[in-house]
Short mmCIF file of C-alpha atoms in Angstrom, two decimals:
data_model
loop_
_atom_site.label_atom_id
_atom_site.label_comp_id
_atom_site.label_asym_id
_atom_site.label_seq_id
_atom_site.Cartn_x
_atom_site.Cartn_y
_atom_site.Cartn_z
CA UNK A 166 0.00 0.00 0.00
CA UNK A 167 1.27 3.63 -0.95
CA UNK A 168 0.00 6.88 0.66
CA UNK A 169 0.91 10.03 -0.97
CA UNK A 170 0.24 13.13 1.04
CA UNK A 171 0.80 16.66 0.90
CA UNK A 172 0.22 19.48 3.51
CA UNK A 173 -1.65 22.30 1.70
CA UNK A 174 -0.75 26.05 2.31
CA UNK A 175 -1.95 27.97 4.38
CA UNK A 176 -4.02 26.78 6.86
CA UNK A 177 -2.38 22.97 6.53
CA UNK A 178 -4.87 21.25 5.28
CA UNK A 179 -4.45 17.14 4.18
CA UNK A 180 -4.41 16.14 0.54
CA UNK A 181 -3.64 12.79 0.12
CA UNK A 182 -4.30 9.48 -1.86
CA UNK A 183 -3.53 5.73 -1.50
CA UNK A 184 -3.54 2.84 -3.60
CA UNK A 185 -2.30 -0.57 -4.59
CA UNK A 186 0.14 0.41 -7.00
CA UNK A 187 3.37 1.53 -6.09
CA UNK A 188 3.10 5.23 -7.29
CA UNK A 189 0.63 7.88 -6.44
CA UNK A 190 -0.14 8.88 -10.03
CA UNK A 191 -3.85 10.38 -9.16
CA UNK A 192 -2.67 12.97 -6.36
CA UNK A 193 -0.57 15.34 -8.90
CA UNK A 194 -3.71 16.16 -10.59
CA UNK A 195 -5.29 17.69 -7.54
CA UNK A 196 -1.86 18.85 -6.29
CA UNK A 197 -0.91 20.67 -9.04
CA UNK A 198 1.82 23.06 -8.18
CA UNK A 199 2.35 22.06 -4.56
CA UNK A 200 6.05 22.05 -3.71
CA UNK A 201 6.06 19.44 -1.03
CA UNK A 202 4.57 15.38 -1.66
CA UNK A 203 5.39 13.00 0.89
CA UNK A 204 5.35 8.89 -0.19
CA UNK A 205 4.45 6.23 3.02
CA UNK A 206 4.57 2.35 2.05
CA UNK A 207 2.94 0.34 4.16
CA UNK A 208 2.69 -3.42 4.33
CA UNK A 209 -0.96 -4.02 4.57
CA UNK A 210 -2.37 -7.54 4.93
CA UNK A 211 -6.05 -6.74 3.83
CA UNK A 212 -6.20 -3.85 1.13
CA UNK A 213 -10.03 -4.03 0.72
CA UNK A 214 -10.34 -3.39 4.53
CA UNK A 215 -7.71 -0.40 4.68
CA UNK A 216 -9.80 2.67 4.44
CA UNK A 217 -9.19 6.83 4.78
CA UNK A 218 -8.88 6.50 8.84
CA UNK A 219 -6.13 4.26 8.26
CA UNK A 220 -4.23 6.43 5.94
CA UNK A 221 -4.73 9.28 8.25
CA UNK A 222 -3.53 8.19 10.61
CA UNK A 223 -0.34 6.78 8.90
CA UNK A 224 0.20 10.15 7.56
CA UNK A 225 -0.19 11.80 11.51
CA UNK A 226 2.42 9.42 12.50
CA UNK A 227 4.92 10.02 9.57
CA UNK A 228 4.48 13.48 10.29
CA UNK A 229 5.16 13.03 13.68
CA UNK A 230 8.17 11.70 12.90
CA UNK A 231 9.55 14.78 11.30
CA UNK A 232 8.63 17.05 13.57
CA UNK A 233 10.86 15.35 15.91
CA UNK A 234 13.59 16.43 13.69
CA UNK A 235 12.71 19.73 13.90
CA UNK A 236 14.34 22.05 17.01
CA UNK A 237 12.92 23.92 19.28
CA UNK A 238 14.10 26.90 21.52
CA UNK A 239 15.19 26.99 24.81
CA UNK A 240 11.95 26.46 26.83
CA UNK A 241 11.57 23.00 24.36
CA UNK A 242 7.83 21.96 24.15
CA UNK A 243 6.45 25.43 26.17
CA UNK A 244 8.54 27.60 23.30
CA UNK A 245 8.82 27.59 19.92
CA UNK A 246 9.79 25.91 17.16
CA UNK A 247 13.26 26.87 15.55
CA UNK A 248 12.64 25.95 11.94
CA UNK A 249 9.70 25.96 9.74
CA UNK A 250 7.88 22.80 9.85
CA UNK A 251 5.04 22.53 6.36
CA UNK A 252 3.02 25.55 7.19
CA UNK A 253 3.80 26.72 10.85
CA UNK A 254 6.69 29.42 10.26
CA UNK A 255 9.74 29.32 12.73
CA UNK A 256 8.54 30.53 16.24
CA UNK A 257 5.41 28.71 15.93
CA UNK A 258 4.34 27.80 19.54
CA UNK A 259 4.96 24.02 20.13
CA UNK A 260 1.38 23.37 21.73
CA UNK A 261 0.27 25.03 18.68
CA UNK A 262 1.37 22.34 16.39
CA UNK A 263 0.35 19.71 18.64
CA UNK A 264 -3.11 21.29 18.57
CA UNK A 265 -3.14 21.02 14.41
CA UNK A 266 -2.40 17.43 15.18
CA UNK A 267 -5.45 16.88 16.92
CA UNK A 268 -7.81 18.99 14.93
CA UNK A 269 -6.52 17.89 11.44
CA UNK A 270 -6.10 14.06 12.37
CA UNK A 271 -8.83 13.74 15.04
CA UNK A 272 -6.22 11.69 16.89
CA UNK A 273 -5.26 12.57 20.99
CA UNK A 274 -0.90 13.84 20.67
CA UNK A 275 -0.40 11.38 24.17
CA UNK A 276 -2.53 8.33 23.55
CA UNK A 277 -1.94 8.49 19.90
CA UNK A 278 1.45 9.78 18.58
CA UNK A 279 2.86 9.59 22.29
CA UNK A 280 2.35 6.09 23.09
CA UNK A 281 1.00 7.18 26.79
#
């Protein structure tokens, strides 16, 4: 299985596709001109039973993964970020982010993305 996802500027909305294959071919056309496309393969036992949930929440936890990568400042996850991350410009709040997270994916950051 292959998601293709984008984040869409500016308010960071989710544009993304999956399929079979092992290319995204469908998402260009609706992405047309969008810098940024992300690729996810997952190993999926039952195709016919993976749905858009599941690919949301594949994406949420790829994306997760890169925002670990990205710094913060001094006061770490009560500060701000110290790089752009997608659509939140350096400076961006942490909990701000985290908030995006929840809204965008519908997922909880510490029972979710956290493991907690």
């Amino acid at each position: 299985m292959v998601i293709c996802y984008c984040v869409t500027e500016p308010l960071g909305n989710i544009l993304f596709d999956y399929t079979g294959k092992s290319t995204c071919d469908q998402l260009g056309d609706f992405a047309d001109g969008l810098i940024q496309h992300s690729k996810i393969t997952l190993d999926v036992v039952n195709e016919s039973e993976f749905v858009a949930a599941d690919a949301l929440r594949a994406i949420a936890k790829d994306l997760w993964a890169q925002l670990s990568d990205i710094p913060t400042d001094a006061d770490g996850v009560d500060g701000g970020l110290d790089a752009s991350f997608y659509h939140f410009p350096k400076g961006t709040q942490v909990y701000e982010v985290w908030a995006w997270f929840e809204v965008e994916f519908g997922i909880s950051i510490q029972s979710d993305l956290m493991c907690l």
